[in-house]
């Protein structure tokens, strides 16, 4: 344990930054116990509230964790079921580590807001009670060899699909399940897979789990750059994985013209017609941009996944997958050797959620509310000189002077944000993207100006080393 005498700063932000530097340079090793709040407060001549705020900020930034009366320790343990990338992006909490910061005299310090999660606002989700009540009589034990998708749900999904005449549709246990199963069918060991960077860390892990090698693609405000895709195709990838709307983490929604140009690259660059395109439309029902898919031009190459976690709740664990029958049928056949099918009870619930006006109306309202929340926070940041583009969905991608400093300083302000580096394929060559953090702006319900000001201060925080 270090002595409080080595600390010289007097503000919560300064104390937290000083401790973070000691962790970064190895002076404080993983598992080391910090001095008590009272010890530090007495040594520095400040209030215990000041030190407690710094300690909570460090916990929010993932630097330390609390064991209650046993004390506060430098974080050492990790959740073994999460990959290093996902550990890096998550607001990893362990027993006793508080969420957010306590109230302080400063208005910003009174904010207790975790914007690191990338999950929908629970208040914006439609109620499941009515859907469950209506679905119960529809569900039965069925037979093991019945169709994997309820016919009524199949018809609704086909009607709402972003391209007419899709060859095959099925239902899977969430969008990542569908993406994983598609990668398993089209990627062999050593294959390259083109993927957006910055992009979703789980995608990079899934590609590697399938034996593939991620090839990063560059993007702008309209989506993947055609030149970047052409360069990647020259390497002979077997698949292209992209997010057409509300891209995570940037919030970018691809324009129809950009999708057309990307499809043209696939058709004209040698080897492009052999690439399987996997689209993750995870925010389909809450994104305000119109549906877009490369299947409008290359339907035989596109597997489109429509998720319902953002619109109806992550725990529903259901998504729709559609594309060429040559691939979809293989996915269905492989699932019969495992889960067999997605619970028909859950399918019945989804059918009710997609067809009952009392369930569809809240989702339409949520789309507008999320749009307003993102617009307000993005506008507030722009007024303070922080450019975040025109994000869609629930997240925005904020530039910062230094990632680690931004995490700590945002935590001091009472705000949790997600580190940007896990969203980059190759962190060793990603200096510009490493200077970003993801902010789940869709969770900012009030005090937008104060939140923007706090984020702006975190954005310009000086490096801790």
Coordinates of C-alpha atoms in Angstrom, one line a residue:
X1 CA 0.0 0.0 0.0
X2 CA 1.3 3.4 -0.9
X3 CA 1.6 6.2 1.7
X4 CA -0.8 9.1 1.4
X5 CA 2.3 11.4 1.8
X6 CA 3.3 10.7 -1.9
X7 CA 0.1 12.4 -3.1
X8 CA 0.1 16.2 -3.7
X9 CA -3.0 17.0 -5.6
X10 CA -6.0 18.5 -3.8
X11 CA -9.0 18.2 -6.2
X12 CA -11.0 15.0 -7.0
X13 CA -9.8 15.0 -10.6
X14 CA -6.2 15.6 -9.6
X15 CA -6.1 12.9 -6.9
X16 CA -7.8 10.4 -9.3
X17 CA -5.3 11.3 -12.1
X18 CA -2.4 10.9 -9.7
X19 CA -3.5 7.5 -8.6
X20 CA -4.1 6.5 -12.2
X21 CA -0.5 7.5 -13.1
X22 CA 0.9 5.4 -10.3
X23 CA -1.1 2.4 -11.7
X24 CA 0.1 3.1 -15.2
X25 CA 3.8 3.3 -14.3
X26 CA 3.6 0.2 -12.1
X27 CA 4.2 1.9 -8.8
X28 CA 0.8 0.5 -7.8
X29 CA 0.6 -3.1 -8.8
X30 CA -2.6 -5.1 -9.5
X31 CA -4.1 -6.0 -6.2
X32 CA -2.4 -3.3 -4.3
X33 CA -4.5 -1.7 -1.5
X34 CA -5.1 2.0 -1.6
X35 CA -4.9 4.1 1.6
X36 CA -8.3 4.7 3.3
X37 CA -10.3 7.8 2.4
X38 CA -9.7 9.2 5.9
X39 CA -6.0 8.6 5.7
X40 CA -5.7 10.4 2.4
X41 CA -8.0 13.2 3.5
X42 CA -6.0 13.8 6.7
X43 CA -2.7 13.8 4.8
X44 CA -3.8 16.2 2.1
X45 CA -5.9 18.4 4.4
X46 CA -9.1 18.0 2.3
X47 CA -12.5 16.6 3.0
X48 CA -13.3 12.9 3.0
X49 CA -15.9 13.7 0.4
X50 CA -13.2 15.0 -2.0
X51 CA -11.2 11.8 -1.7
X52 CA -14.3 9.5 -1.9
X53 CA -15.2 11.2 -5.1
X54 CA -11.7 10.5 -6.5
X55 CA -11.9 6.9 -5.4
X56 CA -15.3 6.4 -7.0
X57 CA -14.1 8.1 -10.2
X58 CA -11.2 5.6 -10.3
X59 CA -13.7 2.7 -9.8
X60 CA -15.9 4.0 -12.6
X61 CA -12.9 4.2 -14.9
X62 CA -12.0 0.6 -14.1
X63 CA -8.8 1.4 -12.4
X64 CA -9.7 0.2 -8.9
X65 CA -12.5 -1.8 -7.2
X66 CA -13.9 -1.9 -3.7
X67 CA -14.1 -4.8 -1.3
X68 CA -16.3 -2.9 1.2
X69 CA -14.7 -2.7 4.6
X70 CA -11.6 -4.6 3.4
X71 CA -10.6 -1.5 1.4
X72 CA -10.1 -0.4 -2.2
X73 CA -7.7 -2.2 -4.5
X74 CA -6.1 -1.8 -7.9
X75 CA -8.0 -3.9 -10.3
X76 CA -6.5 -7.3 -10.9
X77 CA -9.2 -9.8 -11.6
X78 CA -11.2 -10.0 -14.8
X79 CA -14.3 -11.7 -15.9
X80 CA -12.8 -14.7 -17.6
X81 CA -15.8 -15.3 -19.8
X82 CA -15.2 -11.9 -21.5
X83 CA -12.5 -11.5 -24.0
X84 CA -9.8 -8.8 -23.4
X85 CA -11.4 -6.6 -26.0
X86 CA -14.8 -6.8 -24.4
X87 CA -13.3 -6.3 -20.9
X88 CA -11.7 -3.2 -22.2
X89 CA -15.0 -1.7 -23.5
X90 CA -17.3 -2.7 -20.7
X91 CA -17.9 -0.7 -17.5
X92 CA -16.7 -3.7 -15.6
X93 CA -18.0 -3.7 -12.0
X94 CA -17.2 -6.1 -9.2
X95 CA -18.6 -6.4 -5.8
X96 CA -18.8 -3.2 -3.9
X97 CA -17.7 -1.0 -6.8
X98 CA -20.3 1.8 -7.0
X99 CA -21.9 3.0 -10.2
X100 CA -21.5 6.7 -10.9
X101 CA -20.4 9.3 -8.3
X102 CA -22.0 10.7 -5.3
X103 CA -23.6 14.2 -5.2
X104 CA -21.1 17.1 -4.9
X105 CA -21.3 20.8 -4.7
X106 CA -20.7 21.2 -8.4
X107 CA -23.7 20.6 -10.6
X108 CA -21.7 18.3 -12.9
X109 CA -20.5 16.2 -10.0
X110 CA -24.2 15.6 -9.0
X111 CA -24.7 13.6 -12.3
X112 CA -24.8 9.9 -11.8
X113 CA -24.9 8.6 -15.4
X114 CA -23.3 5.5 -17.0
X115 CA -23.0 6.2 -20.7
X116 CA -20.6 3.3 -21.3
X117 CA -23.1 0.4 -21.8
X118 CA -24.4 0.7 -25.3
X119 CA -27.7 -0.6 -24.2
X120 CA -31.2 0.8 -24.7
X121 CA -33.0 2.9 -22.1
X122 CA -35.2 0.4 -20.2
X123 CA -37.9 3.1 -20.0
X124 CA -38.1 3.1 -23.8
X125 CA -38.8 -0.6 -24.2
X126 CA -42.4 -1.8 -24.9
X127 CA -44.1 -3.8 -22.1
X128 CA -43.8 -7.5 -22.5
X129 CA -46.7 -8.3 -20.2
X130 CA -49.4 -8.1 -22.9
X131 CA -47.3 -9.9 -25.5
X132 CA -46.6 -12.7 -23.0
X133 CA -50.2 -13.0 -22.1
X134 CA -51.3 -13.2 -25.7
X135 CA -48.4 -15.5 -26.7
X136 CA -49.0 -18.1 -24.0
X137 CA -52.0 -19.8 -25.7
X138 CA -50.2 -19.8 -29.0
X139 CA -47.2 -21.8 -27.7
X140 CA -47.2 -25.6 -27.4
X141 CA -44.6 -28.3 -27.2
X142 CA -44.7 -28.8 -30.9
X143 CA -42.6 -31.5 -32.6
X144 CA -38.9 -31.6 -32.9
X145 CA -39.0 -31.5 -36.7
X146 CA -41.5 -28.7 -37.0
X147 CA -40.5 -25.6 -39.0
X148 CA -37.9 -23.6 -37.2
X149 CA -39.9 -20.3 -37.6
X150 CA -43.6 -19.9 -36.8
X151 CA -45.4 -19.3 -40.1
X152 CA -47.2 -16.1 -38.9
X153 CA -43.9 -14.6 -37.7
X154 CA -42.2 -15.7 -40.9
X155 CA -44.8 -13.8 -42.9
X156 CA -44.4 -10.6 -40.8
X157 CA -40.6 -10.7 -41.1
X158 CA -40.7 -11.2 -44.9
X159 CA -43.1 -8.3 -45.3
X160 CA -40.9 -6.0 -43.2
X161 CA -37.6 -7.2 -44.8
X162 CA -35.5 -4.4 -46.4
X163 CA -35.4 -6.3 -49.8
X164 CA -38.3 -8.0 -51.6
X165 CA -38.0 -11.6 -52.5
X166 CA -35.5 -12.8 -49.9
X167 CA -34.8 -16.4 -50.6
X168 CA -34.8 -17.7 -47.0
X169 CA -35.6 -16.4 -43.5
X170 CA -35.0 -17.9 -40.1
X171 CA -34.9 -16.8 -36.5
X172 CA -31.8 -17.1 -34.3
X173 CA -30.9 -16.4 -30.6
X174 CA -29.9 -12.7 -31.1
X175 CA -27.9 -10.9 -33.7
X176 CA -24.5 -12.1 -32.6
X177 CA -25.7 -15.7 -32.7
X178 CA -26.8 -15.1 -36.3
X179 CA -23.5 -13.4 -37.2
X180 CA -21.4 -16.2 -35.5
X181 CA -23.3 -18.9 -37.3
X182 CA -22.9 -17.2 -40.7
X183 CA -19.2 -16.7 -40.1
X184 CA -18.9 -20.4 -39.2
X185 CA -20.4 -21.3 -42.6
X186 CA -18.4 -19.1 -44.8
X187 CA -15.0 -18.6 -43.1
X188 CA -12.3 -21.2 -43.0
X189 CA -9.1 -21.1 -40.9
X190 CA -6.8 -18.4 -42.2
X191 CA -9.5 -16.6 -44.3
X192 CA -9.5 -12.8 -44.2
X193 CA -12.7 -11.0 -43.2
X194 CA -13.2 -7.3 -44.1
X195 CA -14.7 -5.4 -41.2
X196 CA -15.3 -1.8 -40.2
X197 CA -12.7 -0.3 -37.8
X198 CA -13.7 1.3 -35.6
X199 CA -16.3 -1.4 -35.2
X200 CA -17.9 -3.6 -32.7
X201 CA -15.3 -5.5 -30.6
X202 CA -17.4 -8.7 -30.5
X203 CA -17.1 -8.8 -34.3
X204 CA -13.3 -8.9 -34.2
X205 CA -13.5 -11.7 -31.6
X206 CA -16.1 -13.7 -33.6
X207 CA -13.9 -13.5 -36.8
X208 CA -10.9 -14.7 -34.9
X209 CA -13.0 -17.5 -33.2
X210 CA -14.0 -18.7 -36.6
X211 CA -10.3 -18.9 -37.6
X212 CA -10.4 -15.7 -39.7
X213 CA -8.2 -12.6 -39.8
X214 CA -9.9 -9.2 -39.5
X215 CA -9.0 -6.7 -42.3
X216 CA -9.9 -3.2 -41.2
X217 CA -12.1 -1.0 -43.4
X218 CA -12.1 2.8 -43.2
X219 CA -15.4 4.8 -43.1
X220 CA -16.7 8.3 -43.3
X221 CA -20.1 9.9 -42.5
X222 CA -21.8 7.8 -45.3
X223 CA -20.4 4.4 -44.4
X224 CA -17.5 2.3 -45.6
X225 CA -15.2 4.0 -48.1
X226 CA -15.4 2.2 -51.5
X227 CA -11.6 2.6 -52.0
X228 CA -11.0 0.9 -48.7
X229 CA -13.3 -2.0 -49.7
X230 CA -11.5 -2.3 -53.0
X231 CA -8.2 -2.4 -51.2
X232 CA -9.5 -5.1 -48.8
X233 CA -10.9 -7.2 -51.7
X234 CA -7.4 -7.3 -53.3
X235 CA -6.4 -9.4 -50.3
X236 CA -9.1 -12.0 -51.1
X237 CA -11.4 -12.0 -48.1
X238 CA -14.1 -14.6 -47.9
X239 CA -16.6 -12.3 -46.1
X240 CA -17.4 -8.6 -45.5
X241 CA -19.0 -7.8 -42.1
X242 CA -20.7 -4.4 -41.7
X243 CA -23.4 -2.4 -39.9
X244 CA -25.6 -0.6 -42.3
X245 CA -27.4 1.6 -39.7
X246 CA -26.5 3.2 -36.4
X247 CA -23.0 1.8 -36.7
X248 CA -21.5 0.8 -33.3
X249 CA -19.6 2.8 -32.1
X250 CA -19.8 5.8 -34.5
X251 CA -23.6 6.0 -34.9
X252 CA -23.1 6.4 -38.7
X253 CA -26.0 5.2 -41.0
X254 CA -24.9 4.2 -44.5
X255 CA -26.5 6.2 -47.3
X256 CA -28.3 4.4 -50.2
X257 CA -25.8 5.8 -52.7
X258 CA -22.8 4.5 -50.6
X259 CA -24.4 1.1 -50.4
X260 CA -24.9 1.1 -54.2
X261 CA -21.2 2.1 -54.7
X262 CA -20.0 -0.7 -52.4
X263 CA -22.1 -3.2 -54.2
X264 CA -20.6 -2.0 -57.5
X265 CA -17.1 -2.5 -56.0
X266 CA -18.1 -6.1 -55.2
X267 CA -19.3 -6.6 -58.8
X268 CA -16.3 -5.1 -60.5
X269 CA -13.2 -5.9 -58.4
X270 CA -11.8 -9.4 -59.0
X271 CA -12.9 -11.8 -56.4
X272 CA -15.7 -9.5 -55.1
X273 CA -18.5 -11.7 -56.3
X274 CA -17.2 -14.6 -54.1
X275 CA -17.4 -12.5 -50.9
X276 CA -20.3 -13.2 -48.5
X277 CA -21.7 -9.9 -47.1
X278 CA -23.0 -10.1 -43.5
X279 CA -25.1 -7.1 -42.4
X280 CA -25.9 -6.5 -38.8
X281 CA -28.9 -4.2 -38.6
X282 CA -29.0 -4.2 -34.8
X283 CA -31.0 -1.0 -34.4
X284 CA -33.4 -1.6 -37.2
X285 CA -36.5 -0.4 -35.4
X286 CA -35.0 2.6 -33.5
X287 CA -32.7 4.0 -36.2
X288 CA -34.2 7.0 -38.1
X289 CA -32.3 6.4 -41.3
X290 CA -34.2 4.4 -43.9
X291 CA -33.4 0.7 -44.3
X292 CA -30.4 -0.1 -46.5
X293 CA -28.9 -3.3 -47.7
X294 CA -26.4 -4.4 -50.4
X295 CA -28.9 -7.2 -51.2
X296 CA -30.7 -4.6 -53.4
X297 CA -27.8 -5.2 -55.9
X298 CA -26.1 -8.4 -54.9
X299 CA -28.9 -10.5 -53.2
X300 CA -27.0 -13.8 -53.8
X301 CA -24.2 -12.6 -51.6
X302 CA -25.9 -10.9 -48.6
X303 CA -26.9 -12.4 -45.3
X304 CA -28.9 -9.7 -43.5
X305 CA -29.4 -9.9 -39.7
X306 CA -32.1 -7.8 -38.1
X307 CA -31.8 -7.5 -34.3
X308 CA -34.5 -6.6 -31.8
X309 CA -32.4 -6.1 -28.7
X310 CA -32.2 -2.3 -29.0
X311 CA -35.9 -1.9 -29.8
X312 CA -37.5 -4.6 -27.5
X313 CA -34.8 -5.5 -25.0
X314 CA -31.5 -7.3 -24.9
X315 CA -32.9 -10.2 -22.8
X316 CA -35.4 -11.1 -25.5
X317 CA -32.5 -12.8 -27.3
X318 CA -34.0 -13.1 -30.7
X319 CA -33.1 -11.9 -34.2
X320 CA -34.1 -12.6 -37.7
X321 CA -31.7 -13.7 -40.4
X322 CA -32.3 -13.8 -44.1
X323 CA -30.4 -14.3 -47.4
X324 CA -29.6 -16.9 -50.0
X325 CA -31.0 -20.3 -49.2
X326 CA -27.6 -21.9 -49.9
X327 CA -26.3 -20.3 -46.7
X328 CA -29.4 -19.9 -44.6
X329 CA -30.4 -23.5 -45.0
X330 CA -26.9 -24.6 -43.8
X331 CA -27.3 -22.4 -40.7
X332 CA -30.7 -24.0 -40.0
X333 CA -29.4 -27.5 -40.5
X334 CA -26.4 -26.9 -38.2
X335 CA -28.7 -25.4 -35.5
X336 CA -30.7 -28.6 -35.5
X337 CA -27.7 -30.3 -34.0
X338 CA -27.6 -27.8 -31.1
X339 CA -30.5 -25.7 -29.9
X340 CA -32.7 -26.9 -32.8
X341 CA -34.7 -23.7 -33.0
X342 CA -35.3 -20.5 -31.2
X343 CA -38.1 -21.0 -28.5
X344 CA -41.5 -20.8 -30.2
X345 CA -42.8 -19.1 -27.1
X346 CA -40.3 -16.3 -27.7
X347 CA -41.2 -16.3 -31.4
X348 CA -44.8 -15.8 -30.4
X349 CA -43.9 -13.0 -28.1
X350 CA -41.9 -11.3 -30.9
X351 CA -44.9 -11.8 -33.3
X352 CA -47.2 -10.0 -30.8
X353 CA -44.6 -7.2 -30.3
X354 CA -44.4 -6.6 -34.1
X355 CA -48.1 -6.7 -34.8
X356 CA -50.0 -5.4 -31.7
X357 CA -50.5 -1.6 -32.1
X358 CA -50.1 -1.3 -28.3
X359 CA -46.6 -2.7 -28.7
X360 CA -45.5 -1.1 -32.0
X361 CA -46.5 2.5 -30.9
X362 CA -44.0 2.7 -28.0
X363 CA -41.2 1.5 -30.4
X364 CA -42.0 4.3 -32.9
X365 CA -42.0 6.8 -30.0
X366 CA -38.7 5.5 -28.8
X367 CA -37.2 6.1 -32.2
X368 CA -38.1 9.7 -32.1
X369 CA -37.0 10.2 -28.5
X370 CA -33.6 8.6 -29.2
X371 CA -33.2 10.8 -32.2
X372 CA -33.9 13.9 -30.1
X373 CA -31.5 12.8 -27.3
X374 CA -28.7 12.2 -29.7
X375 CA -29.3 15.5 -31.6
X376 CA -29.4 17.5 -28.3
X377 CA -26.2 16.1 -26.9
X378 CA -24.4 16.2 -30.3
X379 CA -25.5 19.9 -30.7
X380 CA -24.3 20.6 -27.2
X381 CA -20.9 19.1 -27.8
X382 CA -20.6 20.9 -31.2
X383 CA -21.2 24.3 -29.4
X384 CA -18.3 23.4 -27.2
X385 CA -16.0 22.6 -30.2
X386 CA -16.4 18.8 -30.0
X387 CA -17.4 17.4 -33.4
X388 CA -19.3 14.1 -33.3
X389 CA -21.0 14.0 -36.7
X390 CA -24.7 13.2 -37.0
X391 CA -25.1 9.9 -35.1
X392 CA -28.1 7.6 -35.4
X393 CA -29.4 5.0 -32.9
X394 CA -28.1 5.4 -29.3
X395 CA -24.3 6.0 -29.5
X396 CA -22.0 8.7 -30.5
X397 CA -18.2 8.6 -31.1
X398 CA -16.4 11.4 -29.2
X399 CA -12.9 12.6 -29.9
X400 CA -10.7 13.0 -26.8
X401 CA -7.2 14.2 -26.2
X402 CA -6.3 11.1 -24.3
X403 CA -8.4 8.0 -23.8
X404 CA -7.4 7.0 -20.3
X405 CA -7.5 10.6 -19.0
X406 CA -11.0 11.1 -20.5
X407 CA -12.3 8.0 -18.7
X408 CA -10.9 9.1 -15.4
X409 CA -12.1 12.7 -15.8
X410 CA -15.5 11.7 -17.0
X411 CA -15.8 9.5 -14.0
X412 CA -14.9 12.4 -11.7
X413 CA -17.8 14.3 -13.3
X414 CA -20.1 11.4 -12.5
X415 CA -20.2 10.0 -16.0
X416 CA -19.1 6.6 -17.4
X417 CA -18.0 6.3 -21.0
X418 CA -16.6 3.4 -22.9
X419 CA -12.9 3.3 -23.9
X420 CA -12.4 3.7 -27.7
X421 CA -9.4 1.4 -28.3
X422 CA -11.3 -1.9 -28.1
X423 CA -13.4 -0.8 -31.0
X424 CA -10.3 -0.7 -33.3
X425 CA -9.1 -3.9 -35.0
X426 CA -5.4 -3.1 -34.5
X427 CA -4.7 -0.9 -31.5
X428 CA -1.0 -0.7 -32.3
X429 CA -1.6 1.3 -35.5
X430 CA -4.8 3.1 -34.4
X431 CA -3.6 6.3 -32.8
X432 CA -6.5 8.4 -34.2
X433 CA -9.2 6.0 -33.2
X434 CA -7.6 5.4 -29.8
X435 CA -8.3 9.1 -29.2
X436 CA -12.1 8.4 -29.0
X437 CA -14.6 7.2 -26.5
X438 CA -18.1 5.8 -27.1
X439 CA -20.9 7.6 -25.4
X440 CA -24.4 6.1 -25.2
X441 CA -26.2 9.4 -25.7
X442 CA -29.5 7.7 -25.9
X443 CA -29.4 7.4 -22.1
X444 CA -29.1 11.1 -21.5
X445 CA -32.6 12.0 -20.3
X446 CA -32.0 15.4 -18.6
X447 CA -29.3 18.0 -17.8
X448 CA -28.1 17.7 -21.4
X449 CA -26.1 21.0 -21.2
X450 CA -24.3 19.9 -18.0
X451 CA -23.6 16.5 -19.5
X452 CA -22.2 18.0 -22.7
X453 CA -20.0 20.4 -20.6
X454 CA -18.7 17.5 -18.5
X455 CA -17.9 15.4 -21.5
X456 CA -16.2 18.4 -23.2
X457 CA -13.9 18.7 -20.1
X458 CA -13.1 15.0 -20.2
X459 CA -12.4 15.3 -23.9
X460 CA -9.7 17.9 -23.4
X461 CA -8.2 16.2 -20.2
X462 CA -4.4 16.1 -20.4
X463 CA -2.7 12.6 -20.5
X464 CA -2.1 11.0 -17.1
X465 CA 1.5 10.0 -17.9

